[in-house]
Coordinates of C-alpha atoms (C1' of nucleotides) in Angstrom, one line a residue:
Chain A
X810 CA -107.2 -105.2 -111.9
X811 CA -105.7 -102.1 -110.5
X812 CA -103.7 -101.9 -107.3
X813 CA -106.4 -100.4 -105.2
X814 CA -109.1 -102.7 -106.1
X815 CA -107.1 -105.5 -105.0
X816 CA -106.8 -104.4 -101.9
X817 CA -110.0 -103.3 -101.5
X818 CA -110.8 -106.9 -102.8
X819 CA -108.2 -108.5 -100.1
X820 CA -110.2 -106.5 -97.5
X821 CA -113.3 -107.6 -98.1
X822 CA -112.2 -111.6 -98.5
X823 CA -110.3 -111.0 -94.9
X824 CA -113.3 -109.5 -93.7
X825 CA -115.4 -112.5 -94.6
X826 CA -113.0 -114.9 -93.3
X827 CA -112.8 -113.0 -90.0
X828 CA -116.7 -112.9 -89.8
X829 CA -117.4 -116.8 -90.3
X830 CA -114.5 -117.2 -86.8
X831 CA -116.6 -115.1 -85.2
X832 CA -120.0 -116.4 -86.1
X833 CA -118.8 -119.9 -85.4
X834 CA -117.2 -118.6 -82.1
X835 CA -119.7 -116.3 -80.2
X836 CA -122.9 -117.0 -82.9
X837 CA -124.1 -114.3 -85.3
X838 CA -126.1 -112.4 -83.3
X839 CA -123.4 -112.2 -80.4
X840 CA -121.0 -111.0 -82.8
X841 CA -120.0 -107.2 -83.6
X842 CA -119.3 -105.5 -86.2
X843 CA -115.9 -104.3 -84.3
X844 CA -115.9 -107.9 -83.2
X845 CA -115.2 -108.8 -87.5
X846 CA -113.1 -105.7 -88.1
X847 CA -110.5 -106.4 -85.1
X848 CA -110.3 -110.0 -86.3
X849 CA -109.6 -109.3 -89.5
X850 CA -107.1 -106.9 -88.6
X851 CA -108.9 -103.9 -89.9
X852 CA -110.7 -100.5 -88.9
X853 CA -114.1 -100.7 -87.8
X854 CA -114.8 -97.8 -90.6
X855 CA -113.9 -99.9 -93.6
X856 CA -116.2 -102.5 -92.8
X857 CA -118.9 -100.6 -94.1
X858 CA -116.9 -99.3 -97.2
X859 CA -117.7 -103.3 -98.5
X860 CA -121.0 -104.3 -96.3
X861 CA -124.5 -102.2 -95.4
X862 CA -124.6 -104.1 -92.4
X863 CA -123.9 -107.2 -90.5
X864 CA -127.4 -108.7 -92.7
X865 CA -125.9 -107.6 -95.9
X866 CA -122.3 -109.5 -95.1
X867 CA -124.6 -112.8 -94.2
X868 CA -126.2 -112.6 -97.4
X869 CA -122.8 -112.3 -99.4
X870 CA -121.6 -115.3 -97.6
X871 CA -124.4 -117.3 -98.3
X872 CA -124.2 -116.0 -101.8
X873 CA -121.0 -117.7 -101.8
X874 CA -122.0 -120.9 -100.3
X875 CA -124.5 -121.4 -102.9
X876 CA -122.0 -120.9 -105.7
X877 CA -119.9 -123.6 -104.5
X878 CA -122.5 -125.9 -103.1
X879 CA -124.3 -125.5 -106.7
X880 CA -121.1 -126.2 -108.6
X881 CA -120.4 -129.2 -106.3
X882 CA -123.7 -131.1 -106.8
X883 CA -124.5 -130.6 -110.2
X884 CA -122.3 -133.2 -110.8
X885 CA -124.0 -135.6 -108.5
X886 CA -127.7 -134.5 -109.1
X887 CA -128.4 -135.5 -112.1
X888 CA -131.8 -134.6 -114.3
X889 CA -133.3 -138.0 -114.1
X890 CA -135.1 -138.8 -110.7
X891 CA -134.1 -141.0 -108.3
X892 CA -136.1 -144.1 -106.3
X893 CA -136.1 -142.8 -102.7
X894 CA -137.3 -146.4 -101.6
X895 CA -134.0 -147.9 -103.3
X896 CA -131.9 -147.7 -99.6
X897 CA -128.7 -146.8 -101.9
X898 CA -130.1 -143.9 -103.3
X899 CA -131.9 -142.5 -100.5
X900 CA -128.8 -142.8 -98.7
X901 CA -126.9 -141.0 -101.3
X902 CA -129.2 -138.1 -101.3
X903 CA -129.1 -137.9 -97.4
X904 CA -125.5 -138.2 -97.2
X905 CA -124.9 -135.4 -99.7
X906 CA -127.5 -132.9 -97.8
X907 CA -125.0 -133.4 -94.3
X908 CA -122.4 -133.0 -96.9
X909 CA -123.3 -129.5 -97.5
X910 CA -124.3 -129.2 -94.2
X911 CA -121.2 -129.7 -92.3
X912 CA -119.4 -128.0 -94.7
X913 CA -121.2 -125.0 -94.2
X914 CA -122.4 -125.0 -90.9
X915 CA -121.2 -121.6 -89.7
X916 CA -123.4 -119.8 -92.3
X917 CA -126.4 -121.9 -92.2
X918 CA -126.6 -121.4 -88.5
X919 CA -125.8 -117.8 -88.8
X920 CA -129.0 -117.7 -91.0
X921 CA -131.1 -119.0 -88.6
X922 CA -130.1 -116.9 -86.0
X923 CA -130.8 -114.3 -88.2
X924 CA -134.1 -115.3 -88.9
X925 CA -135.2 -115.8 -85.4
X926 CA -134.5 -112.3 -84.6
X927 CA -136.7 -111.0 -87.0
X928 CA -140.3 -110.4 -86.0
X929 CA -142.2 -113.7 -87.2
X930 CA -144.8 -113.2 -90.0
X931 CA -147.4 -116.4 -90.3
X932 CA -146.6 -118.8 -92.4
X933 CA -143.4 -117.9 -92.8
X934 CA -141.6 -120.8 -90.9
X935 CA -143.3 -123.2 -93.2
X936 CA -142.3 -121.4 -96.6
X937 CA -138.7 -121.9 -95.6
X938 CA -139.0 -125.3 -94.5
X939 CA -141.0 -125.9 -97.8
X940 CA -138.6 -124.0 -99.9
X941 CA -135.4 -125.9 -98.6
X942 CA -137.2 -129.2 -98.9
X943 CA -138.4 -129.1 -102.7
X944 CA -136.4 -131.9 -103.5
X945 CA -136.9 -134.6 -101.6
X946 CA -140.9 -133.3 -102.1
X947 CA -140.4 -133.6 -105.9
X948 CA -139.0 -137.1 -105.5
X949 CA -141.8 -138.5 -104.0
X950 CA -144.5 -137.0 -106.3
X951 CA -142.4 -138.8 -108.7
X952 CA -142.8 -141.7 -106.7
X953 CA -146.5 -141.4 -106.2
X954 CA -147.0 -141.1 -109.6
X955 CA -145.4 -144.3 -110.5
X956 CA -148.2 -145.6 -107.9
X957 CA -146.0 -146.3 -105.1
X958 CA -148.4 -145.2 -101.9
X959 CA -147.0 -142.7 -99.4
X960 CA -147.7 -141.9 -95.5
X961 CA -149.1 -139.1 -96.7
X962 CA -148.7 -135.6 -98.7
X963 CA -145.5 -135.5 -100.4
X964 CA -144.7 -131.6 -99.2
X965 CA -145.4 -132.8 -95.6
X966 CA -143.7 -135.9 -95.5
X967 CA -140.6 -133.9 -97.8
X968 CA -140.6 -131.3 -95.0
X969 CA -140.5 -134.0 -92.3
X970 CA -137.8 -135.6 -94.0
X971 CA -135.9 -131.9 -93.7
X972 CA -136.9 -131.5 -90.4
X973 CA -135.3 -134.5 -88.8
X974 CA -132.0 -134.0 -91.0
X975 CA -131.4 -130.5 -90.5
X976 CA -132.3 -130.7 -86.5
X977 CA -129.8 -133.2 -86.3
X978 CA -127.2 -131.4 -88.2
X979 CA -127.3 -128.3 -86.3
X980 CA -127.2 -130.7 -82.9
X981 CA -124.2 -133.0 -83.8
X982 CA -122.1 -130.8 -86.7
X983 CA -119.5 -128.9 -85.5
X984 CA -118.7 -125.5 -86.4
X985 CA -115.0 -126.3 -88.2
X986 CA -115.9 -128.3 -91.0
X987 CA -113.6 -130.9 -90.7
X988 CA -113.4 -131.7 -86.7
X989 CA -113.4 -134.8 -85.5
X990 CA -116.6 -136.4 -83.6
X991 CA -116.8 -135.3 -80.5
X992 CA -116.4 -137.4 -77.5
X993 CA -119.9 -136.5 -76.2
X994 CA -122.7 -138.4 -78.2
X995 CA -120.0 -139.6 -80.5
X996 CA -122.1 -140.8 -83.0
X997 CA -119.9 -140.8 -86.6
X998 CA -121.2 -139.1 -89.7
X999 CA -121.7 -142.6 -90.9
X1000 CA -123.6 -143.9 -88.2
X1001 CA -126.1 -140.9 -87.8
X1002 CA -126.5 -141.0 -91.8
X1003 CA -127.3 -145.5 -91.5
X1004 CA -129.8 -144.4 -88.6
X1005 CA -131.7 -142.0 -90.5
X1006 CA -131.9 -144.2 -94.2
X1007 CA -133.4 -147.0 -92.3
X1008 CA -135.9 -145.1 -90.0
X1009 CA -137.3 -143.3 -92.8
X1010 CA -137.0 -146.2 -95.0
X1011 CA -138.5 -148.9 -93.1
X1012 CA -139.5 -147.0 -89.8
X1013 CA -139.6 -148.3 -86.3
X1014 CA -141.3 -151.7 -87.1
X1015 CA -138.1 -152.0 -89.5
X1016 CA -137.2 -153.8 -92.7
X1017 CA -140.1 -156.4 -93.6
Chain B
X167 CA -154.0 -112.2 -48.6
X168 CA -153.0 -108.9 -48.1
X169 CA -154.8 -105.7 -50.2
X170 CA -150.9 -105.0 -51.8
X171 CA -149.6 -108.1 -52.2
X172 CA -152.9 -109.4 -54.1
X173 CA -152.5 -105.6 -56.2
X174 CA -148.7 -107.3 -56.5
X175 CA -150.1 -110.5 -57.8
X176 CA -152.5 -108.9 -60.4
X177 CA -149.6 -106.8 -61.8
X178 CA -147.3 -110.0 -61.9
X179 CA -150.3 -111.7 -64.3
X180 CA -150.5 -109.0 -66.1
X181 CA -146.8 -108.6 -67.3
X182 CA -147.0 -112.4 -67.3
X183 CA -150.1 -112.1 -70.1
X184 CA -148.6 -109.3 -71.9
X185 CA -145.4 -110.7 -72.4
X186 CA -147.1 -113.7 -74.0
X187 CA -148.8 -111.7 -76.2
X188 CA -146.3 -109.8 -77.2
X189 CA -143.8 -112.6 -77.6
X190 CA -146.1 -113.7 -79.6
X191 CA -146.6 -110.2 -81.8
X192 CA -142.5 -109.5 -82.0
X193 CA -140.6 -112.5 -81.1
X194 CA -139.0 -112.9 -77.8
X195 CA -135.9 -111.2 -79.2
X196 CA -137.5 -108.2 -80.4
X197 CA -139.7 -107.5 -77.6
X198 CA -138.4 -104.5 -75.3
X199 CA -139.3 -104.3 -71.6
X200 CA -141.2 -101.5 -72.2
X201 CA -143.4 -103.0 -75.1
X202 CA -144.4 -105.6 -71.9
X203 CA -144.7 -103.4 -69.6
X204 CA -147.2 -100.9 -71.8
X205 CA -149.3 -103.5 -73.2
X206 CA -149.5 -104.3 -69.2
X207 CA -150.6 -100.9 -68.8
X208 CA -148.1 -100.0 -66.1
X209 CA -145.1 -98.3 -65.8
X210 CA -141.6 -99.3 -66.8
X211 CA -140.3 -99.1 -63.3
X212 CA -142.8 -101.5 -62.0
X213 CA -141.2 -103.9 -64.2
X214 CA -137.9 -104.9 -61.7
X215 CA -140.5 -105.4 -58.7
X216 CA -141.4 -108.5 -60.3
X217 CA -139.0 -110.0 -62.8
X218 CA -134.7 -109.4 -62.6
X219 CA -134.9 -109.8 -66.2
X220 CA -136.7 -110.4 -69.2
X221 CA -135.0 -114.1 -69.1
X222 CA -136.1 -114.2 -65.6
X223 CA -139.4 -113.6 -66.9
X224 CA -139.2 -116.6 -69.4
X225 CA -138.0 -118.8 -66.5
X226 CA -141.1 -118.4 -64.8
X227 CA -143.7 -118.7 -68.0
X228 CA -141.5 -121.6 -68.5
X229 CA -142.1 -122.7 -64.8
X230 CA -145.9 -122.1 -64.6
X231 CA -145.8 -124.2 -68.3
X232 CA -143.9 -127.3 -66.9
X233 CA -146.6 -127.2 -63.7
X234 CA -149.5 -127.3 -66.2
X235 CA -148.1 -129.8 -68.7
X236 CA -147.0 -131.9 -65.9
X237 CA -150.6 -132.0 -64.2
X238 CA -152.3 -132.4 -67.5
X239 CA -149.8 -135.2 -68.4
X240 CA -149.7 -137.3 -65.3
X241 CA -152.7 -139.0 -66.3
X242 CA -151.7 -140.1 -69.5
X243 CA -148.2 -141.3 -69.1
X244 CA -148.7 -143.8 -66.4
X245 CA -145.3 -146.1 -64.9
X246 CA -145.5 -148.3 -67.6
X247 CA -143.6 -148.7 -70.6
X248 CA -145.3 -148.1 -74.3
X249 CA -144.9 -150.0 -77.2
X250 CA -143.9 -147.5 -80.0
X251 CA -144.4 -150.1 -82.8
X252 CA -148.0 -150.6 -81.6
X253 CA -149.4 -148.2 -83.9
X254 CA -152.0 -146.9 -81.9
X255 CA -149.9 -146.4 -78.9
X256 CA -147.4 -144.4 -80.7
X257 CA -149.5 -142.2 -82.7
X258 CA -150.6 -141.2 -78.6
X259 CA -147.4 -140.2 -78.0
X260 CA -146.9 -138.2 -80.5
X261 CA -150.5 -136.4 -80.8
X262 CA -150.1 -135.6 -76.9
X263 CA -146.4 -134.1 -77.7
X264 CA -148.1 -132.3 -80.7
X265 CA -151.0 -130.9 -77.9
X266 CA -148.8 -129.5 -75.5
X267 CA -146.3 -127.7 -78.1
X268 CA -149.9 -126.1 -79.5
X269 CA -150.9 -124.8 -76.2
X270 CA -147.8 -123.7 -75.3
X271 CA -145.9 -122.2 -78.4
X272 CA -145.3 -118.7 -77.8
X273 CA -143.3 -119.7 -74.6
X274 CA -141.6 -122.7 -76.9
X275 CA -140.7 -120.2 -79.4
X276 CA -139.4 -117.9 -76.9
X277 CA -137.3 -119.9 -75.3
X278 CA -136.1 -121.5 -78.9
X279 CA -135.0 -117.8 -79.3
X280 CA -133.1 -117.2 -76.3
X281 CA -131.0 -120.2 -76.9
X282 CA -130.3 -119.0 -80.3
X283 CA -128.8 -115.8 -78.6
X284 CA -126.5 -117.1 -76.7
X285 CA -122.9 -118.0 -77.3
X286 CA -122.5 -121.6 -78.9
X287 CA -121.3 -123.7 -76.6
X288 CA -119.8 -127.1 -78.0
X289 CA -122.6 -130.2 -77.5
X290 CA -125.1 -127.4 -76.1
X291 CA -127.7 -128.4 -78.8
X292 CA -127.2 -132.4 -78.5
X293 CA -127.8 -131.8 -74.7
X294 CA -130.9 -129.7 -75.1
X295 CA -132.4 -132.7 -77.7
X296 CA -131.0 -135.4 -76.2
X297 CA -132.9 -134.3 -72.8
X298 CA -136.2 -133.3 -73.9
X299 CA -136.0 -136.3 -76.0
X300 CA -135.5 -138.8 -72.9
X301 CA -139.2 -140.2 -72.9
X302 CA -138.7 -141.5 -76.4
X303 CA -135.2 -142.7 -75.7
X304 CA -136.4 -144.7 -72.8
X305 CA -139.4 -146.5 -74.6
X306 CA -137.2 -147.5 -77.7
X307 CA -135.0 -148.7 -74.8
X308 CA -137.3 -150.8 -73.6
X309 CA -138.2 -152.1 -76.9
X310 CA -135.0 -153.0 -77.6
X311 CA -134.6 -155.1 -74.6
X312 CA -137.7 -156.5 -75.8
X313 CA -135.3 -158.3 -78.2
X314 CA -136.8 -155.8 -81.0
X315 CA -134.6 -154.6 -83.5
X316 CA -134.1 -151.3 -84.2
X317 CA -132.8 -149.3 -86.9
X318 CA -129.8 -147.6 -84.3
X319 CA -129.1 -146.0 -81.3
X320 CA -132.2 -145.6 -79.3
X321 CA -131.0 -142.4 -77.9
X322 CA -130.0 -140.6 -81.8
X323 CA -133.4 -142.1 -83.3
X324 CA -135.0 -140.6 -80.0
X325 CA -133.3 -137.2 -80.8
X326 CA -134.5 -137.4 -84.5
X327 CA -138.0 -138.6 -83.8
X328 CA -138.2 -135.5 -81.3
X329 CA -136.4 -133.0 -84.6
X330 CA -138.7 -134.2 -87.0
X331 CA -142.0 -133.1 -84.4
X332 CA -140.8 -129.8 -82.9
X333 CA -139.5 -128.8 -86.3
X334 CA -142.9 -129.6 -87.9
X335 CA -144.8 -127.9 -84.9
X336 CA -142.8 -124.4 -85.1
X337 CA -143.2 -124.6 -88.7
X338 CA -147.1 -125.4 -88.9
X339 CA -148.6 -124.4 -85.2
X340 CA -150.2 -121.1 -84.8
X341 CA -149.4 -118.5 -82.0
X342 CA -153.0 -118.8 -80.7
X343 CA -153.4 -121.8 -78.8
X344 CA -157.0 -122.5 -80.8
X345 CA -156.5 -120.7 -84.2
X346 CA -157.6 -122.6 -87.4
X347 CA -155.6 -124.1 -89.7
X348 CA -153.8 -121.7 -91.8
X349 CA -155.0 -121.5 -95.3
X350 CA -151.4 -121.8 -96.4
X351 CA -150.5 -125.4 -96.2
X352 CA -153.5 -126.6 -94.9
X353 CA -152.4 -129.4 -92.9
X354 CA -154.8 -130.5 -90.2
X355 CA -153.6 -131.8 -87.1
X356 CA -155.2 -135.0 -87.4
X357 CA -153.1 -135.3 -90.8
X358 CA -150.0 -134.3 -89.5
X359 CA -150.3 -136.9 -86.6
X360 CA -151.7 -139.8 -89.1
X361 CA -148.9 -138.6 -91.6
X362 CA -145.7 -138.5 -89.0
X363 CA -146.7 -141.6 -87.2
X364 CA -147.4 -143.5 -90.8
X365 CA -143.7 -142.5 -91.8
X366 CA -142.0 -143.2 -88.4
X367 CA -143.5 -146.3 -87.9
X368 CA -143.3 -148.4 -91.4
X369 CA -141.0 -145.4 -93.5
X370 CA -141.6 -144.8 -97.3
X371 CA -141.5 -148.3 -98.1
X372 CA -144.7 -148.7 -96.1
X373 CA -146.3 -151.1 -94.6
X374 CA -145.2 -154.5 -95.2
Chain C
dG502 C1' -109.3 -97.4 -99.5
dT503 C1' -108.1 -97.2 -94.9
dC504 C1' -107.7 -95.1 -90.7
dT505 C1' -109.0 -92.5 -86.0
dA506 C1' -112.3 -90.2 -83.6
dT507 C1' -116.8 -89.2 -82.5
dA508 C1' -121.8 -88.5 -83.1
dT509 C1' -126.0 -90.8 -82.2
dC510 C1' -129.4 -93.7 -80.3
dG511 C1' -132.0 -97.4 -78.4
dC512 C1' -132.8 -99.6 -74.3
dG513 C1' -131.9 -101.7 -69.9
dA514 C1' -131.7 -100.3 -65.3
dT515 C1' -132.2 -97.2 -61.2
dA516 C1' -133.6 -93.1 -58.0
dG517 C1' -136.8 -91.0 -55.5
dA518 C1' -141.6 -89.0 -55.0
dC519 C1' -146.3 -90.5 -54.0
Chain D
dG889 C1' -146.2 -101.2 -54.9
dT890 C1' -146.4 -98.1 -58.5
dC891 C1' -145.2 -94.1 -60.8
dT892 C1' -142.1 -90.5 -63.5
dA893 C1' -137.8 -89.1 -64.9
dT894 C1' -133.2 -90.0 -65.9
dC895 C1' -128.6 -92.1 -66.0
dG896 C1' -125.3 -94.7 -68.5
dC897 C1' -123.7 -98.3 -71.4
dG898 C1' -123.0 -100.7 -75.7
dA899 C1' -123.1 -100.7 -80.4
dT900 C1' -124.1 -98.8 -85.1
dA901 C1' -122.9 -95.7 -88.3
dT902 C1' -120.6 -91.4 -90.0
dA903 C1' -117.0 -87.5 -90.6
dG904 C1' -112.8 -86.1 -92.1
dA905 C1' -107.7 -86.7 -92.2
dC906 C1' -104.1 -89.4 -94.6

DNA sequence: GTCTATATCGCGATAGAC
DNA sequence: GTCTATCGCGATATAGAC
C-alpha cells in the first residue's frame, strides 16, 4: 500500500473514531460535520474527500458493525434451530442480542436518530421492526410447527419480543461499551436479561 | 369574548390543526414553520403571536392531549388497584393504553422526535419510561404485596411491559386516528391486544 | 491528500405597515 | 392581530493553494 493511501486510510479510521465520540456525546443529529473533523484533528475539507455526507459515514460504520457482529455470532448461531421454551436457550439468545447491543450502542442509536428525521413513509416502521426481528420470528414458526401453540402470529409475537429488548437497551445501555451500571436504576446486565427470560417465558402469572 | 381575541383564537386552532397534519405528512423534525403556517393559510409572521417556538407549539398539543386523555380516562381508572394476572383486567389496561396512543399518534410521534434531537443526557431515557410507565409499576406493586410472585423488579418489568406496547403502537398505528388496518401486516387491533396480553400474561410456554 | 478560505443556502426570527 | 419583507445565523459543501 503506498504511502499516501495509508494516510488517506489513517484519516478516514480517525475520522470514524472521532464521529462515534461525537455521536455518543451530543447524538447524531446534534453533531457536525466540523464537530467530527475538529475531533479528529483534521480539516473540515477532508472530511468529504472519504464521506458524501454525514448519512454516508453512518452507513460505513454500520457496515462495520455488521462485519464484526456477523463474524462474532456465527460461531454461536448455529444452523440447527433452537427451543425458545427451553429457559437456557432463550436466555442465550436474549443475552447475545444486548450483547451486540451494548457493544454497539453509539451506532445503533445513531441510526435511529437518523431514521426519525427522515419523512415517515407507511409501513415503514413495521418493515424495520420486522426485518430486525426475523429470528426470533423464524424460531417460533419452528416451534409452531412442531405443534407447540403460540399467543399468537409468530411475526407479531417475534416483533414484540424485539420491541421490549431493544426499548430496554436504548433506556439502560450506556454509550461506552464497557461502563459500569449506573447508579440510577442500577439494574445489572444480568438482572434485566433474568427479568425478560422469565416474563416472556412464563409471563406475569409466572412459572406453572 | 372580544371580535380579535376570538379572530386570535381561530388562528391559534388553525396552526394547532395544521401542525398536526403536517407533523403527520413530514415528521415533526422535518416540518418548517412555514410549512404550518401555509397549510394554516396565514402568514409566517403571525406565527410568533401564538407559539415562541415550534417546541412551544408541541407543549401545548401535548397539553390540550393530556386534558383530553385525562377526562376520557378518569372514568376508567378508578382509586383502586387492578389485578394484572386477572386476564380480563389486564387485557383493559392495555387495550385503553393502545386507544389513547391511536388517537393521539401524530403528537406521540412528534414528541418521540424531539427527544431524539436533543443531546443524550445520561439516564434521560430510563427517566422518560420509567415515568410514563408508573401506572404499571404501581399495580405489579401491589401484586407483589399481594404475596404474588413476580418474575423481577416491578418497576424494569413495568418499563418493558410499557417498550413492548409503544414500540408495537409506532410500528403498527396509523397517522389517522380511524384509518384501517394497513394491508401490510394486517394486524387488527383486537389481535394485537388478544396477542400482547396472551404473551405478557402466561409467556411462550403458555398457559399452564 | 490535506489544508484554509469562502460561497451558498435554508430557515428561524423580527420590523414595521395596515 | 395579521400581513409583507428582510435580516442574520448556522451549517453544508466547494475552490484552489500547498
Amino acid at each position: 500500500m503506498g504511502v499516501r493511501k495509508e494516510q488517506a486510510a489513517q484519516t478516514q479510521a480517525a475520522l470514524k473514531a472521532a464521529a462515534l465520540r461525537q455521536f455518543a456525546e451530543r447524538g447524531y443529529l446534534n453533531t457536525k460535520i466540523t464537530d467530527i473533523t475538529a475531533a479528529a484533528g483534521r480539516a473540515t475539507g477532508s472530511f468529504y474527500q472519504h464521506f458524501a455526507s454525514k448519512e454516508d459515514l453512518l452507513a460505513a460504520l454500520l457496515a462495520d458493525m455488521h462485519e464484526q457482529a456477523g463474524a462474532s455470532l456465527s460461531g454461536a448461531e448455529d444452523g440447527a434451530p433452537h427451543d425458545l421454551t427451553d429457559r437456557d436457550q432463550l436466555r442465550a439468545h436474549l443475552a447475545a442480542a444486548w450483547r451486540v447491543m451494548r457493544a454497539n450502542r453509539p451506532v445503533l442509536t445513531a441510526v435511529y436518530e437518523s431514521s426519525m428525521a427522515a419523512p415517515p413513509a407507511p409501513g415503514a416502521s413495521w418493515a424495520r421492526l420486522a426485518a430486525d426481528t426475523v429470528m426470533f420470528r423464524d424460531h417460533l414458526e419452528y416451534l409452531r410447527a412442531q405443534g407447540h401453540v403460540l399467543p399468537g402470529d409468530p411475526a407479531l409475537i417475534g416483533a414484540a419480543m424485539g420491541a421490549m429488548l431493544s426499548t430496554l437497551g436504548f433506556a439502560l445501555l450506556p454509550m461506552e461499551p464497557d461502563a459500569p451500571a449506573e447508579p440510577e436504576p442500577g439494574y445489572s446486565d444480568d438482572q434485566v436479561i433474568d427479568t425478560v427470560t422469565d416474563l416472556l417465558l412464563y409471563g406475569l402469572a409466572g412459572r406453572p
